[in-house]
Amino acid sequence: MTAAELWRPTSGCGSWCLPAATGSTVSRPRRVARLFGVVGMLLAGVGVAVLLPVLPARDRQAALRGWARGTLRALGVRLVVRGRAPRRPALLVANHVSWLDILAVLAVAPAGMLAKREVRDWPVVGPLAAAAGTVFVDRSRPRDLPATVGRVAAALRTGTPVAVFPEGTTWCGEAADCRPRGGFRPAMFQAAVDAGAPIVPLRIDYRYAGDPTTLAAFLGEETLWASVRRVLAARDLTVSVVVATALHPAQDADRRLLARAAESVVHLTPARPVALGRPAPLGGLLPVPVGAVALPSGRGLAVPARPGLVAPAGTAAAAAAAGLDTREVALDRAA
């Protein structure tokens, strides 16, 4: 096994994680109509790719958002959004389940993406991604990672938001033992620290006929066409995007602790080793007045103090139980 293969993230998912070929599906004519709609949106994407470089930033974001939402509608996927998209350039970090995640992120908070190098050569999608400011990474060359971090930081400094999937690979999104080993990779969090940009965690979930589902997952050796066909046939598929409160890293913040904090928000679990308190409302986010989340040696997240700010579930409860001020919650440095 090469060094690149050891570095590349993997999940424990396989075909067994996908739902059985049962349930309610749309008619064949409806699937064909959806397919033609998607082809039409891809062709429209060519025009968008040509226009993006010459559009003002606000118009560029509106064009990307409109194209992504139109493509989701053409696929028959309903979009549900909770929370407010960031108003300033930010590093957006999300869990990764499907190729649909990219459309979901663009539909909520248009941004340049961090994508594997091969995407650049995809028809329509590649030119559109490049025009939108995508940073391409060669996953077979881990030594190039510092340069990639530098390019992401440069994009953030110039006012371009960037979206990344720190898990590094897709997984089913349901079974805990399927999550990619190592959790959120910390490298790209350094870009936010270097650029002084906020980090906005996004949680992406899929539901089929109202119930959690792995139907949209893109796993293992499955072809993209097989995954697209499954989505086109779904009668009631919904993608939900929850926009959490931004993390504001200090100048010397530890990228590993930032990755753990963001992961705890995305997966609705407390940052290790903070113990869970009482169940929190609002999908695992607990409204508490927080002044700062202080990491060891003062290397932390500077968060404005105001009532109603949300923090990872269990953080405030654990601090109160330990007799700590909820305005300053210490997180352990251990990996």
Coordinates of C-alpha atoms in Angstrom, one line a residue:
M1 CA 0.0 0.0 0.0
T2 CA 1.4 3.4 -1.0
A3 CA 1.7 6.4 1.3
A4 CA -1.1 8.1 -0.7
E5 CA -3.4 5.2 -0.1
L6 CA -2.7 5.3 3.6
W7 CA -3.5 9.0 3.6
R8 CA -6.7 8.8 1.6
P9 CA -9.8 8.6 3.9
T10 CA -12.1 5.5 3.6
S11 CA -15.4 4.6 5.1
G12 CA -16.9 1.3 6.3
C13 CA -19.8 1.6 3.9
G14 CA -20.7 -0.8 1.1
S15 CA -23.7 -1.8 -1.0
W16 CA -25.3 -3.2 2.1
C17 CA -25.8 0.3 3.4
L18 CA -28.2 1.2 0.6
P19 CA -31.9 0.6 0.9
A20 CA -33.5 -2.4 -0.7
A21 CA -35.1 -1.9 -4.1
T22 CA -38.5 -1.5 -2.6
G23 CA -40.8 1.4 -1.7
S24 CA -42.7 4.0 -3.6
T25 CA -41.2 5.2 -6.9
V26 CA -42.4 7.5 -9.6
S27 CA -43.6 6.2 -13.0
R28 CA -41.2 5.6 -15.9
P29 CA -42.4 8.7 -17.9
R30 CA -41.9 10.8 -14.8
R31 CA -38.3 9.5 -14.5
V32 CA -37.6 10.3 -18.2
A33 CA -39.1 13.8 -17.7
R34 CA -36.8 14.4 -14.7
L35 CA -33.8 13.2 -16.7
F36 CA -34.5 15.6 -19.5
G37 CA -34.9 18.4 -16.9
V38 CA -31.5 17.5 -15.5
V39 CA -29.9 17.5 -18.9
G40 CA -31.5 21.0 -19.5
M41 CA -30.0 22.3 -16.3
L42 CA -26.6 20.9 -17.2
L43 CA -26.8 22.7 -20.5
A44 CA -27.8 25.9 -18.7
G45 CA -24.8 25.3 -16.5
V46 CA -22.6 25.9 -19.5
G47 CA -24.0 29.4 -19.9
V48 CA -23.6 30.0 -16.1
A49 CA -20.0 28.9 -16.3
V50 CA -19.3 31.4 -19.1
L51 CA -21.0 34.3 -17.2
L52 CA -19.6 33.7 -13.7
P53 CA -16.1 35.2 -14.2
V54 CA -17.6 38.5 -15.4
L55 CA -20.4 38.8 -12.9
P56 CA -20.2 40.9 -9.7
A57 CA -19.8 38.7 -6.5
R58 CA -23.4 39.1 -5.5
D59 CA -24.8 38.2 -8.9
R60 CA -22.3 35.3 -9.2
Q61 CA -23.7 33.8 -5.9
A62 CA -27.3 34.4 -7.1
A63 CA -26.6 32.6 -10.3
L64 CA -25.0 29.6 -8.6
R65 CA -27.8 29.4 -6.0
G66 CA -30.5 29.6 -8.7
W67 CA -28.8 26.9 -10.9
A68 CA -28.3 24.5 -7.9
R69 CA -31.9 24.9 -6.7
G70 CA -33.2 24.4 -10.3
T71 CA -31.1 21.2 -10.6
L72 CA -32.4 19.9 -7.3
R73 CA -36.0 20.5 -8.5
A74 CA -35.3 18.8 -11.8
L75 CA -34.1 15.8 -9.9
G76 CA -37.3 15.7 -7.9
V77 CA -35.4 16.6 -4.6
R78 CA -37.0 19.0 -2.1
L79 CA -34.7 21.3 -0.3
V80 CA -35.3 22.3 3.4
V81 CA -33.0 24.8 5.0
R82 CA -32.7 25.7 8.7
G83 CA -30.5 28.6 9.9
R84 CA -29.1 31.5 8.0
A85 CA -26.4 31.4 5.5
P86 CA -23.3 33.4 6.4
R87 CA -23.1 37.0 5.2
R88 CA -19.3 37.2 5.1
P89 CA -16.8 34.9 3.4
A90 CA -16.4 31.7 5.5
L91 CA -15.1 28.2 5.4
L92 CA -18.1 26.0 5.1
V93 CA -17.6 22.5 6.5
A94 CA -20.2 19.7 6.0
N95 CA -20.6 16.0 6.3
H96 CA -20.4 14.1 3.0
V97 CA -23.1 11.6 1.9
S98 CA -23.7 12.1 -1.8
W99 CA -22.9 14.0 -5.0
L100 CA -26.1 15.8 -4.1
D101 CA -24.3 17.4 -1.2
I102 CA -22.6 19.8 -3.6
L103 CA -25.9 21.0 -5.0
A104 CA -27.3 21.3 -1.5
V105 CA -24.4 23.5 -0.3
L106 CA -24.5 25.7 -3.5
A107 CA -28.3 26.1 -3.1
V108 CA -27.9 27.4 0.5
A109 CA -24.5 29.2 0.5
P110 CA -22.9 29.5 -2.9
A111 CA -19.1 29.0 -2.5
G112 CA -16.1 27.7 -4.3
M113 CA -15.6 24.1 -3.5
L114 CA -12.6 21.9 -2.6
A115 CA -12.8 19.0 -5.1
K116 CA -10.6 16.2 -6.3
R117 CA -8.6 17.0 -9.4
E118 CA -10.6 14.6 -11.6
V119 CA -13.7 16.8 -11.3
R120 CA -11.9 19.4 -13.5
D121 CA -12.2 17.0 -16.5
W122 CA -15.9 16.2 -16.0
P123 CA -18.2 17.6 -18.9
V124 CA -20.1 20.7 -17.9
V125 CA -19.6 20.2 -14.2
G126 CA -15.8 20.7 -14.5
P127 CA -15.9 24.1 -16.3
L128 CA -18.7 25.2 -14.0
A129 CA -16.7 24.2 -10.9
A130 CA -13.6 26.0 -12.2
A131 CA -15.6 29.2 -13.0
A132 CA -17.1 29.1 -9.5
G133 CA -13.6 29.3 -7.9
T134 CA -13.2 25.6 -7.1
V135 CA -9.8 24.6 -5.6
F136 CA -8.7 21.3 -7.0
V137 CA -6.7 18.8 -5.0
D138 CA -4.6 15.9 -6.2
R139 CA -5.5 13.2 -3.6
S140 CA -2.6 11.0 -4.9
R141 CA -0.1 13.6 -3.8
P142 CA -0.4 14.3 -0.1
R143 CA 2.8 16.4 -0.2
D144 CA 0.8 19.0 -2.2
L145 CA -1.6 19.5 0.8
P146 CA 0.1 22.6 2.3
A147 CA -0.1 24.3 -1.1
T148 CA -3.8 23.5 -1.3
V149 CA -4.3 24.9 2.2
G150 CA -2.6 28.1 1.0
R151 CA -4.9 28.3 -2.1
V152 CA -8.0 28.0 0.1
A153 CA -6.7 30.6 2.5
A154 CA -6.0 32.9 -0.4
A155 CA -9.5 32.5 -1.7
L156 CA -10.9 33.3 1.7
R157 CA -8.7 36.4 2.0
T158 CA -10.0 37.7 -1.4
G159 CA -13.6 37.4 -0.2
T160 CA -14.5 34.0 -1.8
P161 CA -16.3 31.6 0.5
V162 CA -15.0 28.0 0.2
A163 CA -16.9 24.8 1.1
V164 CA -15.1 21.6 2.1
F165 CA -16.1 18.1 3.1
P166 CA -13.5 17.3 5.8
E167 CA -14.4 13.6 6.1
G168 CA -12.7 13.3 2.8
T169 CA -15.1 10.7 1.3
T170 CA -18.8 9.8 1.2
W171 CA -20.5 7.5 3.6
C172 CA -24.1 6.4 4.2
G173 CA -24.7 9.0 6.9
E174 CA -26.6 6.6 9.2
A175 CA -24.4 3.8 10.7
A176 CA -21.9 5.1 13.3
D177 CA -19.4 2.3 12.4
C178 CA -19.4 3.5 8.8
R179 CA -18.1 6.9 9.4
P180 CA -14.7 7.6 7.8
R181 CA -11.8 6.8 10.2
G182 CA -10.2 9.8 11.7
G183 CA -13.3 12.0 11.5
F184 CA -12.9 15.6 10.2
R185 CA -9.5 16.0 8.7
P186 CA -8.0 19.2 10.2
A187 CA -5.8 20.5 7.3
M188 CA -8.3 22.9 5.7
F189 CA -9.2 24.4 9.1
Q190 CA -5.8 25.9 9.1
A191 CA -6.8 27.9 6.0
A192 CA -9.5 29.6 8.0
V193 CA -7.0 30.4 10.8
D194 CA -4.5 31.8 8.4
A195 CA -7.2 33.9 6.6
G196 CA -9.0 35.0 9.8
A197 CA -12.2 33.6 8.4
P198 CA -15.1 32.2 10.3
I199 CA -15.9 28.5 10.1
V200 CA -19.6 27.6 9.5
P201 CA -20.6 23.9 10.1
L202 CA -23.4 22.5 7.9
R203 CA -25.3 19.3 8.6
I204 CA -26.8 17.6 5.6
D205 CA -29.5 14.9 6.0
Y206 CA -31.7 13.0 3.6
R207 CA -35.2 11.8 4.1
Y208 CA -37.3 9.5 1.9
A209 CA -41.1 9.7 2.5
G210 CA -40.4 11.5 5.7
D211 CA -38.0 9.0 7.2
P212 CA -34.1 9.1 7.4
T213 CA -32.7 7.3 4.4
T214 CA -29.4 6.2 2.8
L215 CA -31.1 6.4 -0.7
A216 CA -29.0 9.4 -1.8
A217 CA -25.7 8.0 -0.6
F218 CA -23.0 7.5 -3.3
L219 CA -20.8 4.6 -2.0
G220 CA -18.0 2.2 -2.9
E221 CA -17.8 0.9 -6.4
E222 CA -21.3 2.1 -7.4
T223 CA -21.3 4.1 -10.6
L224 CA -22.6 7.7 -10.7
W225 CA -25.3 6.7 -13.2
A226 CA -26.7 4.0 -10.8
S227 CA -26.9 6.6 -8.0
V228 CA -28.5 9.2 -10.3
R229 CA -31.1 6.6 -11.5
R230 CA -32.0 5.8 -7.9
V231 CA -32.6 9.5 -7.1
L232 CA -34.6 10.1 -10.3
A233 CA -36.9 7.2 -9.3
A234 CA -37.5 8.5 -5.7
R235 CA -41.1 9.7 -5.1
D236 CA -40.4 11.9 -2.0
L237 CA -36.7 12.6 -1.4
T238 CA -35.8 15.6 0.8
V239 CA -32.4 17.0 1.5
S240 CA -32.1 19.1 4.7
V241 CA -29.3 21.6 5.4
V242 CA -28.9 22.9 8.9
V243 CA -26.6 26.0 9.1
A244 CA -25.0 26.1 12.5
T245 CA -23.5 29.1 14.3
A246 CA -20.1 30.2 13.0
L247 CA -16.9 29.4 14.9
H248 CA -14.5 32.3 14.9
P249 CA -10.9 31.0 15.3
A250 CA -8.3 33.0 17.1
Q251 CA -5.1 33.8 15.4
D252 CA -3.3 30.9 17.0
A253 CA -6.2 28.5 17.2
D254 CA -5.4 24.8 16.9
R255 CA -6.8 23.3 13.7
R256 CA -7.3 19.9 15.3
L257 CA -9.5 21.3 18.0
L258 CA -11.3 23.4 15.5
A259 CA -12.0 20.2 13.4
R260 CA -13.3 18.4 16.5
A261 CA -15.5 21.3 17.5
A262 CA -17.0 21.5 14.0
E263 CA -17.5 17.8 13.8
S264 CA -19.3 17.7 17.1
V265 CA -21.8 20.3 15.8
V266 CA -22.3 18.5 12.4
H267 CA -22.8 15.1 14.0
L268 CA -24.7 16.5 17.0
T269 CA -22.3 15.0 19.6
P270 CA -20.4 16.9 22.3
A271 CA -16.7 17.6 21.6
R272 CA -14.6 15.0 23.4
P273 CA -14.2 14.7 26.4
V274 CA -17.2 16.9 27.4
A275 CA -20.0 14.8 28.8
L276 CA -23.5 15.0 27.6
G277 CA -26.0 17.0 29.7
R278 CA -29.7 16.9 29.3
P279 CA -31.1 16.5 25.8
A280 CA -30.9 19.7 23.9
P281 CA -33.6 21.2 21.7
L282 CA -33.3 22.6 18.2
G283 CA -31.7 19.5 16.6
G284 CA -28.8 19.2 19.1
L285 CA -28.0 22.9 19.4
L286 CA -28.4 24.5 22.8
P287 CA -29.2 28.2 23.1
V288 CA -26.8 29.6 25.7
P289 CA -25.1 32.9 26.3
V290 CA -21.5 32.1 25.4
G291 CA -18.7 34.6 25.6
A292 CA -15.8 32.4 24.4
V293 CA -14.9 28.8 24.0
A294 CA -11.4 28.8 25.4
L295 CA -9.0 26.1 24.4
P296 CA -5.9 25.1 26.3
S297 CA -3.2 27.8 26.5
G298 CA -5.7 30.4 25.3
R299 CA -5.8 28.9 21.8
G300 CA -9.5 29.1 21.2
L301 CA -12.5 30.3 19.3
A302 CA -13.4 33.9 19.8
V303 CA -17.2 34.1 19.8
P304 CA -19.1 37.3 20.4
A305 CA -21.1 37.3 23.7
R306 CA -24.8 37.7 23.1
P307 CA -27.9 35.9 24.4
G308 CA -29.3 33.2 22.2
L309 CA -25.9 32.2 20.7
V310 CA -25.9 28.4 20.0
A311 CA -23.2 26.1 21.2
P312 CA -22.7 22.3 20.7
A313 CA -25.2 20.2 22.6
G314 CA -24.0 19.3 26.1
T315 CA -21.2 21.9 26.3
A316 CA -23.0 24.4 28.6
A317 CA -24.6 21.6 30.6
A318 CA -21.3 19.9 31.2
A319 CA -19.7 23.2 32.2
A320 CA -22.4 23.9 34.7
A321 CA -22.1 20.5 36.2
A322 CA -18.4 21.0 36.6
G323 CA -18.9 24.3 38.2
L324 CA -17.4 26.2 35.3
D325 CA -18.6 29.5 33.9
T326 CA -20.6 28.8 30.7
R327 CA -18.9 31.8 29.1
E328 CA -15.6 29.9 29.1
V329 CA -15.7 26.2 28.4
A330 CA -12.4 24.4 28.3
L331 CA -11.8 21.6 25.8
D332 CA -9.2 18.9 26.2
R333 CA -6.3 18.9 23.8
A334 CA -6.0 15.1 23.7
A335 CA -6.7 13.5 20.3

